[in-house]
Coordinates of C-alpha atoms in Angstrom, one line a residue:
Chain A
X1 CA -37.7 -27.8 22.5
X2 CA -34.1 -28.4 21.4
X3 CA -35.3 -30.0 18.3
X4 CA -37.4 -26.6 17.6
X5 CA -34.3 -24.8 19.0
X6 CA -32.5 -26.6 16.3
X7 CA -34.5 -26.4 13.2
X8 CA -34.8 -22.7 14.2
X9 CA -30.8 -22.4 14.0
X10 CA -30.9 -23.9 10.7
X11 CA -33.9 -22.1 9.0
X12 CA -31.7 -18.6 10.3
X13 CA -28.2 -19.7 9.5
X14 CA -29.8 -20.5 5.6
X15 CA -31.3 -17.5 5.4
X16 CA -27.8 -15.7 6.5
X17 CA -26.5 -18.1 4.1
X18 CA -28.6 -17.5 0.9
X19 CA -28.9 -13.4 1.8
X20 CA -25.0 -13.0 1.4
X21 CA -24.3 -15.5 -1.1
X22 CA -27.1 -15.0 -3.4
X23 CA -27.5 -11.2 -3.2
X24 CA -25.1 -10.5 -6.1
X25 CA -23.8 -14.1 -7.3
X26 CA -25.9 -16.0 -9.5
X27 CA -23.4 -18.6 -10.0
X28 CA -22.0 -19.4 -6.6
X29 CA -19.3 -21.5 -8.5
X30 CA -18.0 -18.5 -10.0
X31 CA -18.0 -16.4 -7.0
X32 CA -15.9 -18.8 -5.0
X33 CA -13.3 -18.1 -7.7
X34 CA -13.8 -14.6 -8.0
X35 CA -13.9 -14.6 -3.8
X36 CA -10.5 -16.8 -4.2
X37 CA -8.7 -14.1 -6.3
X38 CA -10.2 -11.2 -4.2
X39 CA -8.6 -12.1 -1.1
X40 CA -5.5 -11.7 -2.3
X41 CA -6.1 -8.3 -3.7
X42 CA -6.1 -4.9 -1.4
X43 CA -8.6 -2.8 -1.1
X44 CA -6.1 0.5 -1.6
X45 CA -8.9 2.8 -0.3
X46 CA -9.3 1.0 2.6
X47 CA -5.7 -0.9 2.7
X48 CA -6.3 -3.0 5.5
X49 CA -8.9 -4.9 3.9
X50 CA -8.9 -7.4 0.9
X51 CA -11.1 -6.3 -1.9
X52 CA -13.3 -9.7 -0.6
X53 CA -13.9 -7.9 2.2
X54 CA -13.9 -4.2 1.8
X55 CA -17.8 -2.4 1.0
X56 CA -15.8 0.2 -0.5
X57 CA -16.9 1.7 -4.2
X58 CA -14.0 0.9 -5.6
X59 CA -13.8 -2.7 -4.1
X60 CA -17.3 -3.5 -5.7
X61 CA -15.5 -2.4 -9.3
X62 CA -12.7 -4.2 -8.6
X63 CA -14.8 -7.5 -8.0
X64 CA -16.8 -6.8 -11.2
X65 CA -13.3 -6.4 -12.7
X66 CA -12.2 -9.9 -11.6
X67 CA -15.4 -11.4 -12.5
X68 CA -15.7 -10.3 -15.9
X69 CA -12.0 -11.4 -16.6
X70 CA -12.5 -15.1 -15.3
X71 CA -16.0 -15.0 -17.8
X72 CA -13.6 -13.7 -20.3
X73 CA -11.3 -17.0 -19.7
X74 CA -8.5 -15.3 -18.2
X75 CA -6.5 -16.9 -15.5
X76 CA -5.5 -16.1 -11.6
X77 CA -2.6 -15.2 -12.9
X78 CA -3.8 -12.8 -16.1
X79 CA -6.1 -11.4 -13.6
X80 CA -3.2 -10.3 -10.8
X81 CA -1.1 -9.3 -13.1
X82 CA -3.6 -6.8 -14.5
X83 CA -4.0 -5.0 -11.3
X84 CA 0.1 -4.6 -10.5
X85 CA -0.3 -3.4 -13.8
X86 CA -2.8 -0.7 -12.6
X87 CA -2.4 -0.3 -9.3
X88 CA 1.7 -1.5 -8.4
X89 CA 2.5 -4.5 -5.7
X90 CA 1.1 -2.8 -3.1
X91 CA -2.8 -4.5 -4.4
X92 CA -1.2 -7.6 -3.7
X93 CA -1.3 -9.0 -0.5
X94 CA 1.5 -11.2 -0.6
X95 CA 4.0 -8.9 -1.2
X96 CA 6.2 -10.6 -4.5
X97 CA 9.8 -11.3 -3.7
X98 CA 12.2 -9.2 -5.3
X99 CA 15.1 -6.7 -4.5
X100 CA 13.2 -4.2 -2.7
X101 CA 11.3 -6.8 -0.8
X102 CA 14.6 -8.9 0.2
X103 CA 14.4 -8.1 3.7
X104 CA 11.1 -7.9 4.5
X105 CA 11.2 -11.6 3.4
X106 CA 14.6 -12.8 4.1
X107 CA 15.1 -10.5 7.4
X108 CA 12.7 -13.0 10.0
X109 CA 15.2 -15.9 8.9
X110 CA 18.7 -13.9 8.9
X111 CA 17.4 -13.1 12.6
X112 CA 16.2 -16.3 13.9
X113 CA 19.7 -17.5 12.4
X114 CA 21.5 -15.8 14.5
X115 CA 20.0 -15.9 17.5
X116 CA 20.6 -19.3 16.6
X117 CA 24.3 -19.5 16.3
X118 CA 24.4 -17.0 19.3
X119 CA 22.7 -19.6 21.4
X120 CA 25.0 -22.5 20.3
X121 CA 28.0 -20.2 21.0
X122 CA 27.2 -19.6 24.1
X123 CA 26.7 -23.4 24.8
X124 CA 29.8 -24.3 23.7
X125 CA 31.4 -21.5 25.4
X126 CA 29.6 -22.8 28.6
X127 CA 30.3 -26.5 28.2
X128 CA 33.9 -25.5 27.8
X129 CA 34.0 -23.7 30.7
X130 CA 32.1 -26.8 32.8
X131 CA 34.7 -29.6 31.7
X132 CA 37.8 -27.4 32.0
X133 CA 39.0 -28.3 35.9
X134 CA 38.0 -25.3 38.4
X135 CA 41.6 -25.7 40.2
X136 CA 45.2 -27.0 39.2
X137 CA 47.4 -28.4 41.3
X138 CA 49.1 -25.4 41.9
X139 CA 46.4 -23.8 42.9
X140 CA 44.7 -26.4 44.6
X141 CA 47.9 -26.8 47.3
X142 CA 48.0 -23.4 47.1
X143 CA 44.4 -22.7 48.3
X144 CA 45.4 -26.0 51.2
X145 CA 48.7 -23.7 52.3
X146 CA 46.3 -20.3 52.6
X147 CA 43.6 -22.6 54.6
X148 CA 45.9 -24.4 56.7
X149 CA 47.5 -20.5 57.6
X150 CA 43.9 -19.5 58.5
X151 CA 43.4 -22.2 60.1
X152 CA 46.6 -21.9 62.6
X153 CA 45.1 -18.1 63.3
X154 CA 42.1 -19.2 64.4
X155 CA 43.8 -22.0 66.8
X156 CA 46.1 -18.9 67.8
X157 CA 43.0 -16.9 68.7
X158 CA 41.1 -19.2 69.9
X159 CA 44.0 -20.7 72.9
X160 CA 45.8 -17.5 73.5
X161 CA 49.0 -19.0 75.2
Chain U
X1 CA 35.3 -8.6 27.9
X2 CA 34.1 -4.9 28.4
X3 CA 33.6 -4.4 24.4
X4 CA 31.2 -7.9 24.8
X5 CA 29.2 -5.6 27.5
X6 CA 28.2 -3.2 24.8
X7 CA 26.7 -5.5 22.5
X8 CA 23.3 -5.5 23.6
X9 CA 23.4 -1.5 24.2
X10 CA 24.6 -1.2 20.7
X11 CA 21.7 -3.6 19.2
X12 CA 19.1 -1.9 21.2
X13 CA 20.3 1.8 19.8
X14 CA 20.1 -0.3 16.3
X15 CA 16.6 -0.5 17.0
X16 CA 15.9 2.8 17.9
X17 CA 17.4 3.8 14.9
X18 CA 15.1 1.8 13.2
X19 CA 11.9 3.4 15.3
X20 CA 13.2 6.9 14.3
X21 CA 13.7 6.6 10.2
X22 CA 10.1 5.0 10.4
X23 CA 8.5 7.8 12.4
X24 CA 10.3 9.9 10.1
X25 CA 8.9 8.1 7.2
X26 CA 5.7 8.1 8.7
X27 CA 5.3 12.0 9.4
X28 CA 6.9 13.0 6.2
X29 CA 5.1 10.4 3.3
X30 CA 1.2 10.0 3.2
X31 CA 0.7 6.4 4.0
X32 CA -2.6 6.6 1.5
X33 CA 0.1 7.6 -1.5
X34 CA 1.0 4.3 -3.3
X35 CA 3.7 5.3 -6.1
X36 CA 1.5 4.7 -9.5
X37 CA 3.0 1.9 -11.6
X38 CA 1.9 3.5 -15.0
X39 CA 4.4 7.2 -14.1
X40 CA 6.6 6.9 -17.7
X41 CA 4.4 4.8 -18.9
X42 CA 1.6 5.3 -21.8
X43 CA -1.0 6.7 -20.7
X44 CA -4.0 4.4 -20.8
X45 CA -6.2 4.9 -24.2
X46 CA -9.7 5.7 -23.6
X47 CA -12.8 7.0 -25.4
X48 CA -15.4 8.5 -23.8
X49 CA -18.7 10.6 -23.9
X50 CA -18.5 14.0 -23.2
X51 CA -20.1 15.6 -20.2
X52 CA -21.8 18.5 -21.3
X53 CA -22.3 17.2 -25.2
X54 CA -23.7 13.5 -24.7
X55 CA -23.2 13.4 -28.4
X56 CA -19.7 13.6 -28.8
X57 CA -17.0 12.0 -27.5
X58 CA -12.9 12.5 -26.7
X59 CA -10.1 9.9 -26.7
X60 CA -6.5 9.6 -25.7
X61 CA -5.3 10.2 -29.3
X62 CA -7.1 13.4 -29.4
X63 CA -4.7 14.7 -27.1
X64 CA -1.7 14.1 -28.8
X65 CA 1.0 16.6 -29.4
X66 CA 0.4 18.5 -26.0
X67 CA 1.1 18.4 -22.4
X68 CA -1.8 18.2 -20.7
X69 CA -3.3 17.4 -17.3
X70 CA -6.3 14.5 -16.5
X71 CA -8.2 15.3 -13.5
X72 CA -10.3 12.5 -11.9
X73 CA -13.1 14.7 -9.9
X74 CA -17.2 13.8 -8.5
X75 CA -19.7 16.1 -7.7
X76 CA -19.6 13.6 -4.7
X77 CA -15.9 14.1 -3.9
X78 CA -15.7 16.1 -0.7
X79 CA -11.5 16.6 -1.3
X80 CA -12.5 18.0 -5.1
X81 CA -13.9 21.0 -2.9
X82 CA -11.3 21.8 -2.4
X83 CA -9.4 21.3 -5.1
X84 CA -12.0 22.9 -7.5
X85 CA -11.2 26.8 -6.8
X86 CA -7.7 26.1 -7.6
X87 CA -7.8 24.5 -10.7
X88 CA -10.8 26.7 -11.5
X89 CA -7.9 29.8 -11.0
X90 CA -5.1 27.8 -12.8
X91 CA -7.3 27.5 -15.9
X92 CA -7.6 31.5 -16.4
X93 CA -3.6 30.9 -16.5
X94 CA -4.4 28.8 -19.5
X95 CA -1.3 26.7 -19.3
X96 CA -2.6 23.6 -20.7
X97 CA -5.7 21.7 -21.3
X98 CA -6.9 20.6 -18.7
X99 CA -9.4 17.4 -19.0
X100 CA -11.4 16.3 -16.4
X101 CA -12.7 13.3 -15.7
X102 CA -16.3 12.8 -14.3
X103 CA -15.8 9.9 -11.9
X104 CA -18.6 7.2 -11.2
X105 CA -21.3 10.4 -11.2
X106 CA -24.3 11.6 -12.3
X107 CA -24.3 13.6 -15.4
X108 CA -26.6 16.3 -13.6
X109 CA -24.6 16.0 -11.1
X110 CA -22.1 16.8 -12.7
X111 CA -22.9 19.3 -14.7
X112 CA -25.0 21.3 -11.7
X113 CA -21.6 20.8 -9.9
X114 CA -19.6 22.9 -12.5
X115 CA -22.4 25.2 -13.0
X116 CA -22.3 26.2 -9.2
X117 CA -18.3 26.2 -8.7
X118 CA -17.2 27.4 -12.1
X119 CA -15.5 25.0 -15.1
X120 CA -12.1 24.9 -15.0
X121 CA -11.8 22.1 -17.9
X122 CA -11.7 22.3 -21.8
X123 CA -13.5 19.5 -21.8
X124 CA -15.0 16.7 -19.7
X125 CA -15.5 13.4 -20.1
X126 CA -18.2 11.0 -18.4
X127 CA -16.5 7.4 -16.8
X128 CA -19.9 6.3 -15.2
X129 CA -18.7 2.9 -14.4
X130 CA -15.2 3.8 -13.7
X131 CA -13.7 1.5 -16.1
X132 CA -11.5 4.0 -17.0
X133 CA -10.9 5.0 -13.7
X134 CA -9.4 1.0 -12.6
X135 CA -7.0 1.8 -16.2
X136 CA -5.5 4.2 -14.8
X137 CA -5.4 3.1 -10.9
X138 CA -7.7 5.3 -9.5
X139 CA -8.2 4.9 -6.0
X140 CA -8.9 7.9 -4.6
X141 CA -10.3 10.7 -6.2
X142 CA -9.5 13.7 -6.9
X143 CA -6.3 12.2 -8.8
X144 CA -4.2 14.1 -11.6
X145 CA -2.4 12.6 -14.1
X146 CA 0.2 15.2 -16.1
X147 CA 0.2 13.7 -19.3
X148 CA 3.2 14.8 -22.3
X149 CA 2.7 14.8 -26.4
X150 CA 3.5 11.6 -26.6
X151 CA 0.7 10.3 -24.6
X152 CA 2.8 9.0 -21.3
X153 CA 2.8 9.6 -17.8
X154 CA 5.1 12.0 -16.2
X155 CA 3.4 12.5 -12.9
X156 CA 0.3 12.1 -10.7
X157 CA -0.9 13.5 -7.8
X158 CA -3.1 11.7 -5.7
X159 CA -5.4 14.0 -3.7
X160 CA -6.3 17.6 -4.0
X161 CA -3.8 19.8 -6.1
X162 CA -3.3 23.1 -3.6
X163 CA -1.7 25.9 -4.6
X164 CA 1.2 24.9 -3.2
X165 CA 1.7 21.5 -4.9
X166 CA 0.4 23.3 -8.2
X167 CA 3.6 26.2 -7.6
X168 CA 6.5 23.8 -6.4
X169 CA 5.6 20.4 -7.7
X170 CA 3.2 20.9 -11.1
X171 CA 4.3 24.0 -13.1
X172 CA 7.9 23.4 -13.1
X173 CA 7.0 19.7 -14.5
X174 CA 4.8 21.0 -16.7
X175 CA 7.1 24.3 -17.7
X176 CA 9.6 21.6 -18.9
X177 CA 7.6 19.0 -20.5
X178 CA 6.4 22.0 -22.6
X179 CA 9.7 23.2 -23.5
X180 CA 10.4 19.8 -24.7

């Protein structure tokens, strides 16, 4: 029974396998690449889906468009470039780093930065405070006098003469 | 010791400063609009068949020497409705040629579609496969490029020119490419 279970898994998760891959790609070795480039690539009518992804019209071109350049012989990068050429950085999904971009890709490290020097500033401020002493001398016999005069009262009160 | 107090008040109205030139950003820019790379740039060169004369075609150096617009529209556009009656009205004006571009559609498609809504273009041009349409970043259709006489970009609106965008944003840009 598991053994039919098993073979029927198989037999389904090929055919799931050879309807997707082998609908439009006769050479699976070129689709990986074209799949490869496609993910980095937005979909801009959908723009919260890679062009590997998206159904859209306009995805489907944009595919054909990557595939026909890699059968052409051009490289990943011939290929991205093309379509910031077209269609500006925003097709790219990795945004590129550059002046407008500086904080969108510098701004999670400035932060964690200093929250980290806040956090060792308030340790050292802390382990300042532990090791300096609470009391000095002055105070300390200051703090026996005012305990000692409490400490008369509350004999006072206590045996009223 | 008090000043020290107000630091985290002060970083958290930071923040909402933030939140509020986002929102702002958000209500006031289209989210869909991504600024075209190719505006002052040459204007992709193409040559294609002509919609209602198969025969013929029209390329990019035909249209040198004037300021004209490119107009990306499908019969199967639903924003080109509305669109269509204002560029059908702003072509009686005869301001400049204005060329559209049939957009990954059918010929009689096409054609029936220009037929029923009126032809606002001096001529149009067939990009079945919308090879043409990836040159010049089409994403979304309707999209116009303005186009000057030396074959670059000077603007493109994405989405449906209304009459609004046609009065404040497209006449005066094309009122002073024309005057040189």
């Amino acid at each position: 029974m598991v053994k039919l279970l098993r073979v029927l898994a198989t037999a389904f998760g090929l055919m799931l396998l050879s309807s997707s891959a082998f609908a439009d790609a006769p050479d699976p070795v070129l689709e990986a690449r074209v799949n490869k480039i496609a993910v980095r690539l937005r979909c801009l009518v959908c723009q919260n889906q890679s062009i590997a992804e998206s159904q859209a019209d306009l995805a489907n071109d944009l595919r054909r468009q990557v595939r026909e350049m890699l059968v052409a012989g051009k490289s990943e990068k011939d290929i991205l470039d093309f379509m910031v050429e077209r269609y500006g950085d925003f097709v790219l999904y990795d945004p590129p780093f550059q002046m407008t971009t500086l904080l969108l890709w510098g701004g999670p490290a400035a932060l964690m930065l200093i929250a980290l020097s806040g956090f060792a500033w308030t340790v050292r401020a802390r382990r300042r405070q532990a090791s300096a002493p609470m009391l000095s001398d002055a105070d300390k016999a200051h703090a026996r006098a005012l305990l000692d005069d409490a400490g008369d009262n509350r004999n006072n009160n206590e045996n009223p003469a | 010791m008090k000043a020290k107090a107000l630091v985290p008040l002060a970083l958290f109205v930071a923040l909402l400063g933030f939140f509020a030139v986002a929102l702002w950003h958000a209500q006031t820019r289209d989210a869909h609009e991504i600024p075209s790379p190719l505006i002052d740039k040459p204007a992709p060169t193409f040559k294609l068949t002509q919609l209602h004369t198969p025969d013929k075609t029209l390329s990019l150096a035909d249209m040198k020497g004037q300021v004209w617009l490119l107009n990306v529209w499908a019969s199967w556009c639903v924003a080109c409705r509305e669109e269509h009656p204002v560029l059908v009205d702003f072509a009686t004006k005869k301001v400049l040629p204005i060329i559209g571009l049939n957009y990954k559609d059918k010929r009689d498609d096409g054609l029936a579609w220009l037929a029923a809504g009126g032809d606002p273009y001096t001529t149009s041009v067939v990009d079945t496969d919308g090879r043409v349409g990836i040159d010049y970043g089409v994403y979304g259709v309707p999209e116009t490029f303005l186009i000057d006489g030396n074959g670059r970009i000077r603007f493109k609106q994405i989405g449906p020119i209304t009459p609004e965008v046609l009065d404040k944003v497209l006449l005066p840009k094309i009122k002073e490419l024309q005057r040189g």
